[in-house]
XYZ file of C-alpha atoms in Angstrom:
81
model
C -30.298 25.208 -6.083
C -27.920 26.844 -8.625
C -24.654 28.224 -7.123
C -21.945 30.025 -9.046
C -18.208 30.340 -7.997
C -15.512 32.296 -9.926
C -11.776 31.821 -9.241
C -8.512 29.904 -9.806
C -6.966 26.942 -8.047
C -6.261 29.197 -4.901
C -10.016 28.837 -3.918
C -10.075 25.001 -3.696
C -10.047 24.748 0.030
C -12.661 27.443 0.578
C -14.744 26.015 -2.231
C -14.805 22.660 -0.590
C -15.805 24.068 2.793
C -18.518 26.134 1.136
C -19.956 23.497 -1.006
C -19.878 20.785 1.736
C -21.646 23.237 4.035
C -24.340 23.858 1.431
C -24.794 20.111 1.017
C -25.067 19.675 4.773
C -27.654 22.346 5.221
C -30.060 21.560 2.351
C -31.752 18.538 0.938
C -32.154 20.179 -2.512
C -29.914 19.053 -5.426
C -26.986 21.388 -5.779
C -26.019 22.578 -9.191
C -22.562 24.070 -8.773
C -21.016 26.146 -11.653
C -17.411 27.223 -11.399
C -15.941 29.847 -13.813
C -12.139 29.431 -13.974
C -9.290 29.794 -16.427
C -5.575 29.960 -16.840
C -4.170 33.549 -17.121
C -0.903 35.291 -16.989
C -0.639 38.969 -15.961
C 2.186 40.971 -14.513
C 4.489 37.998 -14.166
C 1.814 36.079 -12.227
C 0.181 32.977 -13.486
C -3.188 31.812 -12.390
C -4.016 28.212 -12.727
C -7.581 26.782 -13.283
C -9.212 24.704 -10.622
C -8.117 21.129 -11.145
C -10.842 18.681 -12.355
C -9.602 15.955 -9.862
C -10.428 18.240 -6.906
C -13.893 18.820 -8.396
C -14.496 15.071 -8.969
C -13.698 14.312 -5.340
C -16.019 17.063 -4.137
C -18.799 16.080 -6.528
C -18.758 12.550 -5.118
C -19.033 13.902 -1.614
C -22.197 16.107 -2.358
C -23.814 13.246 -4.412
C -23.799 11.108 -1.242
C -26.360 13.511 0.176
C -28.276 14.104 -3.089
C -27.408 11.971 -6.212
C -28.860 14.655 -8.451
C -26.253 17.170 -7.285
C -23.378 18.070 -9.736
C -20.525 20.350 -10.448
C -19.690 21.876 -13.839
C -16.370 23.632 -14.554
C -16.527 26.305 -17.243
C -13.342 27.484 -18.806
C -13.841 31.264 -19.409
C -10.445 32.065 -20.934
C -11.603 32.548 -24.530
C -14.544 34.673 -23.511
C -12.346 36.719 -21.236
C -9.672 37.224 -23.840
C -12.227 38.313 -26.466
């Protein structure tokens, strides 16, 4: 099952809850894609999702299905273009 999330580091708690819920409720392998980037606008700075958080989450979902995985995609260059 392919799932896409888009956000910065502020989504980490909700992301973990969502992905763990998906893993709990399906036997299918989860292929999670996360679009994230660092960005500054109007004095605010948005930080990308930390790889360490994703590694922890990926290990948890692989306990249910070893074929599951999470890929972080840095979209900064594409967004700036």
